[in-house]
One Martini backbone bead per residue (centre of mass of N, CA, C, O) as a GRO file, in nm:
protein
  159
    1MET     BB    1  11.679  15.797   9.417
    2SER     BB    2  11.684  15.720   9.687
    3ASP     BB    3  11.673  15.503   9.921
    4SER     BB    4  11.487  15.365  10.210
    5THR     BB    5  11.716  15.317  10.372
    6GLY     BB    6  11.902  15.334  10.628
    7ASP     BB    7  12.162  15.499  10.791
    8ASP     BB    8  12.351  15.222  10.766
    9ALA     BB    9  12.372  15.249  10.482
   10SER     BB   10  12.527  15.255  10.211
   11LEU     BB   11  12.586  15.448   9.951
   12TYR     BB   12  12.521  15.236   9.743
   13GLN     BB   13  12.234  15.178   9.852
   14ARG     BB   14  12.131  15.483   9.844
   15LEU     BB   15  12.180  15.475   9.511
   16ARG     BB   16  12.060  15.191   9.408
   17GLY     BB   17  12.308  15.091   9.306
   18VAL     BB   18  12.408  15.009   8.993
   19PHE     BB   19  12.160  15.139   8.852
   20GLY     BB   20  12.175  15.425   8.970
   21ILE     BB   21  12.468  15.481   8.896
   22ALA     BB   22  12.450  15.431   8.588
   23ALA     BB   23  12.254  15.661   8.530
   24VAL     BB   24  12.437  15.891   8.617
   25VAL     BB   25  12.684  15.823   8.440
   26ASP     BB   26  12.544  15.846   8.169
   27HIS     BB   27  12.460  16.142   8.193
   28PHE     BB   28  12.737  16.262   8.262
   29SER     BB   29  12.895  16.165   8.010
   30ASP     BB   30  12.715  16.315   7.804
   31ALA     BB   31  12.750  16.604   7.924
   32LEU     BB   32  13.057  16.638   7.881
   33ILE     BB   33  13.059  16.666   7.573
   34GLN     BB   34  12.889  16.954   7.588
   35ASN     BB   35  13.091  17.088   7.754
   36PRO     BB   36  13.271  17.385   7.710
   37ILE     BB   37  13.524  17.316   7.904
   38VAL     BB   38  13.546  16.964   7.869
   39GLY     BB   39  13.467  16.914   7.579
   40GLN     BB   40  13.445  16.943   7.230
   41ASP     BB   41  13.512  17.280   7.301
   42SER     BB   42  13.766  17.284   7.440
   43GLU     BB   43  14.072  17.437   7.518
   44ASN     BB   44  14.160  17.155   7.565
   45PRO     BB   45  14.302  16.952   7.336
   46ALA     BB   46  14.266  16.668   7.465
   47LEU     BB   47  13.964  16.685   7.529
   48ARG     BB   48  13.864  16.762   7.253
   49GLN     BB   49  13.970  16.512   7.103
   50TRP     BB   50  13.826  16.294   7.261
   51HIS     BB   51  13.528  16.413   7.208
   52ARG     BB   52  13.573  16.375   6.882
   53GLU     BB   53  13.760  16.077   6.846
   54SER     BB   54  13.667  15.867   7.118
   55LEU     BB   55  13.353  15.770   7.144
   56ASP     BB   56  13.394  15.457   7.110
   57ARG     BB   57  13.485  15.449   7.433
   58LEU     BB   58  13.238  15.532   7.612
   59PRO     BB   59  13.110  15.266   7.711
   60GLY     BB   60  13.362  15.179   7.875
   61LEU     BB   61  13.379  15.433   8.051
   62LYS     BB   62  13.108  15.400   8.187
   63PHE     BB   63  13.178  15.134   8.317
   64GLN     BB   64  13.423  15.234   8.481
   65ARG     BB   65  13.274  15.457   8.636
   66THR     BB   66  13.073  15.271   8.772
   67LEU     BB   67  13.278  15.099   8.925
   68TRP     BB   68  13.407  15.327   9.083
   69VAL     BB   69  13.153  15.418   9.236
   70CYS     BB   70  13.083  15.152   9.361
   71GLN     BB   71  13.345  15.122   9.527
   72ALA     BB   72  13.347  15.410   9.665
   73SER     BB   73  13.041  15.332   9.795
   74GLY     BB   74  13.054  15.011   9.892
   75GLY     BB   75  13.043  14.807   9.680
   76PRO     BB   76  13.085  14.482   9.507
   77PHE     BB   77  13.261  14.626   9.301
   78LYS     BB   78  13.555  14.621   9.087
   79PHE     BB   79  13.796  14.828   8.997
   80SER     BB   80  13.969  14.818   8.665
   81PRO     BB   81  14.217  14.970   8.548
   82THR     BB   82  14.391  15.049   8.257
   83LYS     BB   83  14.559  15.269   8.448
   84PRO     BB   84  14.711  15.234   8.716
   85GLY     BB   85  14.751  15.362   9.015
   86ALA     BB   86  14.888  15.400   9.328
   87LYS     BB   87  14.601  15.351   9.402
   88GLU     BB   88  14.317  15.179   9.395
   89LEU     BB   89  14.154  15.465   9.288
   90GLY     BB   90  14.350  15.573   9.095
   91LEU     BB   91  14.381  15.855   8.830
   92GLU     BB   92  14.654  15.961   8.707
   93GLU     BB   93  14.719  15.783   8.455
   94ALA     BB   94  14.443  15.829   8.295
   95HIS     BB   95  14.492  16.174   8.307
   96ARG     BB   96  14.769  16.299   8.237
   97GLU     BB   97  14.747  16.358   7.916
   98PHE     BB   98  14.513  16.589   7.964
   99GLN     BB   99  14.584  16.822   8.148
  100ILE     BB  100  14.405  16.883   8.400
  101SER     BB  101  14.272  17.135   8.546
  102PRO     BB  102  14.132  17.256   8.823
  103GLU     BB  103  13.899  17.392   8.670
  104GLU     BB  104  13.813  17.140   8.511
  105PHE     BB  105  13.756  16.962   8.749
  106ASP     BB  106  13.532  17.143   8.868
  107GLU     BB  107  13.345  17.109   8.621
  108VAL     BB  108  13.307  16.807   8.645
  109ALA     BB  109  13.184  16.821   8.927
  110ALA     BB  110  12.943  16.997   8.843
  111GLU     BB  111  12.829  16.792   8.643
  112LEU     BB  112  12.781  16.574   8.850
  113GLY     BB  113  12.584  16.740   9.019
  114ARG     BB  114  12.372  16.772   8.792
  115SER     BB  115  12.317  16.468   8.765
  116LEU     BB  116  12.222  16.423   9.052
  117ASP     BB  117  11.987  16.625   9.028
  118HIS     BB  118  11.832  16.491   8.797
  119PHE     BB  119  11.788  16.232   9.012
  120LYS     BB  120  11.733  16.339   9.304
  121VAL     BB  121  11.967  16.343   9.489
  122PRO     BB  122  12.037  16.369   9.791
  123LYS     BB  123  12.246  16.562   9.966
  124ARG     BB  124  12.408  16.352  10.119
  125GLU     BB  125  12.486  16.179   9.869
  126LYS     BB  126  12.601  16.400   9.696
  127ASP     BB  127  12.827  16.485   9.890
  128GLU     BB  128  12.968  16.204   9.893
  129VAL     BB  129  13.033  16.183   9.595
  130LEU     BB  130  13.190  16.453   9.568
  131ALA     BB  131  13.405  16.380   9.781
  132ALA     BB  132  13.520  16.132   9.638
  133PHE     BB  133  13.607  16.291   9.390
  134ALA     BB  134  13.777  16.524   9.525
  135ALA     BB  135  14.001  16.328   9.645
  136HIS     BB  136  14.125  16.319   9.321
  137LYS     BB  137  14.238  16.592   9.217
  138ASP     BB  138  14.548  16.564   9.226
  139GLU     BB  139  14.563  16.327   9.029
  140VAL     BB  140  14.411  16.452   8.780
  141THR     BB  141  14.613  16.724   8.789
  142GLU     BB  142  14.911  16.626   8.757
  143GLY     BB  143  14.972  16.679   8.453
  144TYR     BB  144  14.939  16.983   8.465
  145ARG     BB  145  15.149  17.046   8.682
  146ALA     BB  146  15.391  16.919   8.532
  147ALA     BB  147  15.365  17.094   8.265
  148HIS     BB  148  15.359  17.376   8.468
  149ALA     BB  149  15.612  17.387   8.611
  150GLY     BB  150  15.686  17.715   8.721
  151ASN     BB  151  15.428  17.870   8.567
  152ILE     BB  152  15.240  17.816   8.823
  153PRO     BB  153  15.041  17.828   9.070
  154ALA     BB  154  14.909  17.660   9.299
  155GLY     BB  155  14.571  17.599   9.191
  156ALA     BB  156  14.566  17.703   8.916
  157GLY     BB  157  14.425  17.775   8.628
  158ARG     BB  158  14.427  17.803   8.282
  159ARG     BB  159  14.331  18.121   8.245
   0.00000   0.00000   0.00000
């Protein structure tokens, strides 16, 4: 999937721009629905409900995810969140109500890795995409930590 551009090319360029990114996001988003840990059969009731009852929002979510990756990878598109976070690419507000556990976040990251592998994204680019995603783990899991404050040790998963 990676472009043959030089070492000085941005991650966005090396991922083949918006079209390459959109292909990965499309595959990734569809795979999440079927994922037993974070999809329609998740033990997390909020994730399960979203994947069963809100799929009419999936095309817009794919668009938003594509914009997010484009901006995070140095592309020319600007992510405009429906629920802005504290930082420019902040994700805490959009994810708080889902109470996503650290374990669930890690499974979403693994699913993203599998989608990058599906498109044969080279290791360097895959690692950079996953690092950009991992940088937001605390934001995405903020709702879980707040809901379970005092009940779990920091960094523990749902199980």
